[in-house]
Amino acid sequence: MASLARLATIDVGQVKGLGGKRSKSLAEAGIDTVADLIHHVPRRYIDRSQKSPISKVPIGSEVTIIGKVVSVRDRRPRRNLHIIEAVIEDDSARIKAVWFNQGYVVRQLQSAEEVALSGVVEAFRGSLQIKAPALDVLSGNVEGLTVGRVVPVHPTAGGVGPGHLRRAIHNALERSQPIDDALPTELKAANGLMDRDQAFASIHFPETLEEVAPARKRLVYDELFRLELALALQKRFQMESSIGISHEPSCELAARFLNGLPYELTGAQERVLAEIEDDLRARHPMHRLLQGEVGSGKTVVAVATLLRGIEGGWQGALMAPTEVLAEQHYLGVRGLLAEAGLSPALGESHLGMDSLFSEQSGGPAVHVALLTGSTATANYNPGISRADLADDIASGQVDLVVGTHALIQEGVSFSRLGVAVVDEQHRFGVAQRVLLKEKADVAEPDLLIMTATPIPRTLSMTLYGDLDVSIIDQMPPGRTPVGTKLISRAEETTAWKVIADQVAMGRQAFVVCPLVDDSPKVEAASATAEHERLSALMTDHRVGLIHGQMRPGDKEDVMAGFRAGDIDVLVSTTVIEVGIDVPNATVMVIEDAHRFGLSQLHQLRGRVGRGEHPGVCILLADPTTSEGEDRLTAMVGTNDGFRLAEEDLRIRGQGTVFGTRQSGLKDLKLADILADFEVLTAARRDAFALVDSDPNLTGHPNLRDEVAAMLGDEVGWLFVS
Ligand code: ADP
Ligand code: MG
């Protein structure tokens, strides 16, 4: 009896037929071990359990024909066209088989006497023809794998084709079976799963096609169960191995801040804050992902969170992905604090206000500093050099530091960092967490990661499965959803008319230029050209320009001008994608919108309709692909970011998202988290429950070994204890 853990230690080169060069190229394709190999499952199956005599084949349906090769013809009528024709004969009749640009078929046909062809038969000019059939040479059919049965077609890997893989996997299974079943029997029964050994046999070499689905379900469950076990174990390990800060229950500061707001928190904001409060009080460090649509009011929640730490004598850090956003956060936070009387108004200095912890009359002041690499820092901290600022942070003079994500990467040191909020960085991964941990010598700071990119539940259960998740699923009152229109480029004047109308009413507009290649330079050039063109077209408006290639200080100046209302129409690249908050902006025109991804479009659209006035989003586009069309239809159809995110995942496929987060998660081999959502939910529930009852899986050594072996280096921390 072989365990999967053991098979994961056996090199794939040990399998008969996969020695030498083949094992190397398979390893490059991610198939290193026998365990990897047997998880390389067929993409499709050909039912050859019934063979048809050629004279009786039904036209138009898929059949298998077995016969002798009578002749092979190989032509190249023009460049890029290679036609291979073969005549195949059995006792009853002849049929012509045709392949296009599949040169390797020639070699196989020439060395073959008898072949099996599977495909759809057509009548062509009065005779029978089968186009591009799957071909198997029968002389090598020692194991009887290719005729008279359901034949698996394994996807080519590392240049090793389906026929070869089929034989190799057959050999591998023959040597390894029976494969032991590490899953507790209760879970097997509760989920209606078949035996694992049977599942491997049935998925690779089913007797009938009906066996495939339950076999696949079993193996998909196992794959997701291992992943969820790893996540559950990781979460527990982090909880137990790190010392966090147990923040005192709120005394004053956060409450004063919230009372000072000109509005009531929404129910969702209240709920999320309560979830955060629980984390802050707990002894282990918070590690929470806060999702909320653009404009749902995450910033207030972030500030209240930071103040909860600050009032206990800790420092806070608020980090944004760009300098423009860091600056905007700085302005926003200063504004919010000033309103609540917790900090002087912008432009006034802290001088004269007492330090937070003195009991004097003027009331406490929260010292906020903006720390970025650019000149903007000097603009907001006049007379103070960057080095001075860094000193003030290190000595604890500064309570709250606003900066870019680089804040934790650079040599900035804190005196007692207690809470960190990371905005728009849902890829914030393990590596960054380690950096954060290093910033703190006393205890690990609490971490809140915020994102306006809705993360489908499928992903928050896998990719982000080690985080706690809070969702603000309610907008502040009084918002009207942004109306979205799709207009062909030929009718762009309609869009400019909408802008003119809105500007006449005192509103402002964004025009987002198309993505050009992937080059910020080219993108900047095209935005510059569009700025010139639109400036000439809109002589009544003040038209501004912003793009990523501008000097940092200049970008801030343009944004400041737009915020102040000195610019009516801002032509921009996607630098404005995230976070920009100008409530007076009501129109967004996105040029060549079909070139943008769905979540990007949704982010862009979120820049308008943020104030009291309703917003309009115009997609100027002539989609050239059905995918592009799907995306635009989805955008026009809904404002629901979660639905769009799921649609996006469906259009793009999960392969594009795994590996993007620095979680070290490998691609899933079998599971499709959208299609297998129910199995995923069950596997997650079961795995977390099991780890709750058996924290180190000491009662389930086989499972523990299997997780360690199958997830390899990714779960190295499992063995730290
Ligand atoms: P997000 O960061 O989630 O995109 P913000 O925090 O920037 O959203 O909030 C968007 C706007 O809504 C801000 O102008 C903010 O002042 C306002 N706002 C936040 N919460 C509320 C609320 N509960 N009621 C009314 N307005 C709110
Ligand atoms: Mg925000």
XYZ file of N, CA and C in Angstrom, residues 290-413:
372
model
N -10.087 43.945 4.685
C -11.335 44.708 4.662
C -11.686 45.037 3.213
N -12.798 44.473 2.764
C -13.236 44.754 1.404
C -14.418 45.696 1.444
N -14.425 46.627 0.533
C -15.575 47.513 0.422
C -15.485 48.253 -0.886
N -16.612 48.356 -1.542
C -16.674 49.077 -2.803
C -16.037 50.449 -2.667
N -15.575 50.986 -3.774
C -15.105 52.359 -3.769
C -16.225 53.239 -3.226
N -15.873 54.110 -2.311
C -16.857 55.029 -1.766
C -17.689 54.464 -0.631
N -17.391 53.251 -0.199
C -18.202 52.656 0.860
C -17.787 53.164 2.248
N -16.689 53.914 2.301
C -16.300 54.528 3.565
C -15.287 53.716 4.362
N -14.275 53.222 3.678
C -13.242 52.456 4.372
C -12.302 53.370 5.158
N -12.097 54.585 4.625
C -11.110 55.462 5.246
C -11.462 55.776 6.699
N -12.724 56.053 6.943
C -13.149 56.364 8.309
C -12.863 55.177 9.234
N -13.152 54.009 8.727
C -12.898 52.802 9.511
C -11.405 52.677 9.796
N -10.599 52.983 8.781
C -9.154 52.886 8.949
C -8.683 53.859 10.029
N -9.171 55.087 9.971
C -8.715 56.095 10.930
C -9.141 55.704 12.349
N -10.384 55.243 12.487
C -10.839 54.827 13.815
C -9.963 53.691 14.342
N -9.593 52.777 13.455
C -8.726 51.659 13.838
C -7.370 52.169 14.320
N -6.801 53.090 13.547
C -5.482 53.623 13.905
C -5.550 54.366 15.244
N -6.631 55.122 15.440
C -6.756 55.881 16.688
C -6.874 54.955 17.893
N -7.486 53.812 17.695
C -7.595 52.847 18.790
C -6.223 52.412 19.270
N -5.311 52.304 18.315
C -3.947 51.970 18.708
C -3.251 53.167 19.327
N -3.441 54.318 18.694
C -2.734 55.524 19.124
C -3.125 55.910 20.551
N -4.403 55.736 20.883
C -4.812 56.156 22.224
C -4.189 55.281 23.309
N -3.711 54.117 22.919
C -3.037 53.274 23.896
C -1.539 53.543 23.937
N -1.098 54.572 23.211
C 0.308 54.907 23.246
C 1.133 54.285 22.134
N 0.461 53.710 21.160
C 1.191 53.098 20.047
C 1.205 54.040 18.852
N 2.047 53.708 17.865
C 2.035 54.481 16.633
C 1.244 53.742 15.568
N 0.716 54.531 14.629
C -0.001 53.932 13.509
C 0.692 54.247 12.205
N 0.492 53.368 11.224
C 1.011 53.631 9.881
C -0.121 53.392 8.891
N -0.269 54.315 7.955
C -1.276 54.165 6.905
C -0.542 54.208 5.574
N -0.656 53.140 4.815
C 0.139 53.036 3.601
C -0.726 52.902 2.362
N -0.338 53.615 1.305
C -1.092 53.612 0.055
C -0.167 53.194 -1.086
N -0.731 52.760 -2.197
C 0.113 52.244 -3.273
C 0.902 53.317 -4.032
N 0.427 54.549 -4.066
C 1.160 55.577 -4.811
C 1.329 56.813 -3.941
N 2.234 57.688 -4.381
C 2.453 58.920 -3.622
C 1.231 59.820 -3.688
N 0.591 59.847 -4.858
C -0.606 60.672 -4.999
C -1.648 60.249 -3.968
N -1.823 58.953 -3.824
C -2.817 58.459 -2.875
C -2.387 58.659 -1.428
N -1.092 58.511 -1.183
C -0.605 58.730 0.177
C -0.896 60.176 0.570
N -0.653 61.061 -0.385
C -0.895 62.472 -0.104
C -2.385 62.718 0.132
N -3.203 62.100 -0.703
C -4.645 62.279 -0.534
C -5.108 61.762 0.824
N -4.566 60.618 1.226
C -4.914 60.079 2.545
C -4.483 61.034 3.649
N -3.295 61.576 3.454
C -2.785 62.506 4.452
C -3.748 63.675 4.617
N -4.132 64.256 3.465
C -5.059 65.385 3.510
C -6.377 64.966 4.143
N -6.875 63.796 3.734
C -8.159 63.320 4.240
C -8.117 63.093 5.748
N -7.048 62.463 6.206
C -6.939 62.145 7.633
C -6.791 63.425 8.456
N -5.956 64.331 7.942
C -5.804 65.603 8.663
C -7.147 66.321 8.755
N -7.888 66.305 7.647
C -9.197 66.956 7.623
C -10.136 66.338 8.640
N -10.204 65.027 8.633
C -11.103 64.314 9.547
C -10.732 64.593 11.003
N -9.424 64.564 11.277
C -8.981 64.783 12.651
C -9.236 66.225 13.090
N -9.038 67.147 12.147
C -9.248 68.554 12.485
C -10.713 68.788 12.833
N -11.608 68.186 12.037
C -13.034 68.343 12.293
C -13.406 67.885 13.693
N -12.728 66.833 14.140
C -13.030 66.304 15.466
C -12.202 66.997 16.551
N -11.456 68.013 16.141
C -10.648 68.754 17.097
C -9.473 67.954 17.638
N -9.035 66.966 16.870
C -7.949 66.107 17.343
C -6.609 66.491 16.744
N -6.636 67.478 15.883
C -5.418 67.854 15.196
C -5.666 69.240 14.620
N -4.628 70.060 14.485
C -4.859 71.395 13.936
C -5.286 71.300 12.476
N -5.943 72.347 11.982
C -6.304 72.364 10.572
C -5.043 72.366 9.736
N -5.170 71.969 8.506
C -4.023 71.945 7.606
C -3.438 73.338 7.519
N -2.147 73.412 7.402
C -1.541 74.726 7.289
C -1.131 75.256 8.656
N -1.889 74.901 9.662
C -1.459 75.283 11.003
C -0.536 74.200 11.528
N 0.369 74.624 12.391
C 1.293 73.608 12.878
C 0.796 73.063 14.213
N 1.461 72.033 14.634
C 1.093 71.438 15.907
C 1.549 72.281 17.088
N 2.396 73.270 16.760
C 2.917 74.077 17.850
C 1.757 74.715 18.596
N 1.831 74.709 19.877
C 0.734 75.300 20.634
C -0.296 74.263 21.023
N -0.355 73.169 20.276
C -1.269 72.112 20.712
C -0.469 71.162 21.567
N -1.126 70.643 22.541
C -0.379 69.826 23.470
C -0.176 68.438 22.925
N 0.807 67.828 23.429
C 1.036 66.458 23.013
C -0.124 65.615 23.541
N -0.305 64.519 22.889
C -1.456 63.667 23.129
C -1.637 63.292 24.591
N -0.523 63.177 25.265
C -0.624 62.595 26.590
C -0.479 63.599 27.728
N -0.517 64.887 27.352
C -0.536 65.846 28.446
C -1.992 66.212 28.719
N -2.225 66.694 29.880
C -3.610 66.867 30.320
C -4.041 68.326 30.214
N -3.363 69.083 29.337
C -3.641 70.519 29.375
C -4.846 70.932 28.543
N -5.163 72.194 28.642
C -6.451 72.697 28.190
C -6.759 72.498 26.708
N -5.824 72.773 25.834
C -6.117 72.756 24.396
C -6.583 71.402 23.877
N -6.524 70.398 24.705
C -6.925 69.073 24.241
C -5.776 68.420 23.516
N -5.825 67.133 23.404
C -4.709 66.411 22.817
C -4.666 66.587 21.298
N -3.501 66.440 20.733
C -3.365 66.488 19.286
C -2.696 65.216 18.793
N -3.235 64.701 17.725
C -2.603 63.545 17.099
C -1.597 64.078 16.088
N -0.366 63.701 16.245
C 0.663 64.182 15.323
C 0.741 63.269 14.110
N 0.401 63.860 12.968
C 0.375 63.086 11.730
C 1.488 63.572 10.824
N 2.213 62.670 10.208
C 3.251 63.076 9.263
C 3.079 62.332 7.950
N 3.394 63.050 6.868
C 3.408 62.419 5.547
C 4.851 62.122 5.195
N 5.125 60.904 4.883
C 6.499 60.543 4.533
C 6.509 59.828 3.187
N 6.922 60.549 2.151
C 7.081 59.913 0.841
C 8.445 60.307 0.323
N 8.791 59.744 -0.829
C 10.111 60.048 -1.356
C 10.182 61.407 -2.032
N 9.034 61.955 -2.385
C 9.067 63.122 -3.263
C 9.050 64.435 -2.515
N 9.037 65.486 -3.298
C 9.043 66.840 -2.751
C 7.771 67.145 -1.966
N 6.713 66.402 -2.242
C 5.451 66.659 -1.563
C 5.652 66.658 -0.052
N 6.543 65.823 0.393
C 6.805 65.749 1.819
C 7.158 67.129 2.360
N 8.031 67.801 1.609
C 8.457 69.129 2.037
C 7.274 70.096 2.036
N 6.380 69.941 1.035
C 5.224 70.833 0.969
C 4.374 70.778 2.228
N 4.267 69.612 2.807
C 3.378 69.470 3.949
C 4.078 69.533 5.287
N 5.357 69.460 5.245
C 6.101 69.530 6.497
C 7.132 70.635 6.371
N 6.705 71.907 6.202
C 7.658 72.972 5.886
C 8.739 73.082 6.953
N 9.928 73.246 6.436
C 11.040 73.450 7.346
C 11.549 72.193 8.018
N 10.912 71.094 7.723
C 11.369 69.856 8.356
C 11.947 68.945 7.281
N 13.146 68.509 7.458
C 13.756 67.638 6.456
C 13.240 66.220 6.651
N 13.464 65.434 5.614
C 13.032 64.053 5.686
C 13.730 63.336 6.846
N 14.991 63.690 7.044
C 15.753 63.050 8.118
C 15.160 63.401 9.489
N 14.758 64.692 9.631
C 14.131 65.102 10.896
C 12.858 64.300 11.144
N 12.072 64.180 10.060
C 10.826 63.429 10.170
C 11.096 62.009 10.638
N 12.088 61.416 9.982
C 12.429 60.042 10.335
C 12.818 59.954 11.813
N 13.541 60.965 12.283
C 13.922 60.992 13.697
C 12.687 61.063 14.589
N 11.747 61.949 14.190
C 10.534 62.105 14.995
C 9.708 60.819 15.039
N 9.752 60.086 13.937
C 9.033 58.809 13.924
C 9.732 57.819 14.853
N 11.061 57.810 14.737
C 11.833 56.868 15.550
C 11.730 57.172 17.041
N 11.567 58.464 17.357
C 11.530 58.814 18.780
C 10.112 58.753 19.338
N 9.127 58.578 18.457
C 7.761 58.463 18.949
C 7.031 59.795 19.014
N 7.649 60.874 18.504
C 6.999 62.185 18.453
C 5.788 62.153 17.528
N 5.921 61.375 16.456
C 4.853 61.278 15.468
C 3.962 60.101 15.830
N 2.634 60.342 15.859
C 1.714 59.269 16.227
C 1.267 58.447 15.029
N 1.108 59.155 13.909
C 0.549 58.480 12.738
C 1.357 58.863 11.510
N 1.891 57.870 10.825
C 2.679 58.131 9.629
C 1.881 57.691 8.414
N 1.741 58.598 7.451
C 1.081 58.242 6.197
C 2.159 58.180 5.134
N 2.145 57.142 4.332
C 3.170 57.024 3.297
C 2.790 55.979 2.277
N 3.744 55.642 1.429
C 3.482 54.583 0.458
C 3.856 53.241 1.083
N 3.602 52.188 0.324
C 3.928 50.863 0.836
C 5.411 50.731 1.159
N 6.195 51.624 0.542
C 7.639 51.572 0.771
C 7.985 51.875 2.227
N 7.027 52.446 2.924
C 7.255 52.810 4.326
C 7.847 51.660 5.146
N 7.361 50.475 4.894
C 7.887 49.380 5.698
C 9.112 48.741 5.062
N 9.374 49.121 3.785
C 10.539 48.525 3.144
C 11.788 49.358 3.414
N 11.588 50.673 3.449
C 12.737 51.548 3.648
C 13.223 51.474 5.087
N 14.291 52.209 5.307
C 14.880 52.166 6.645
C 14.178 53.053 7.662
N 12.844 53.145 7.552
C 12.130 53.951 8.538
C 11.961 53.105 9.784
N 12.345 53.660 10.933
C 12.081 52.852 12.119
C 11.094 53.573 13.030
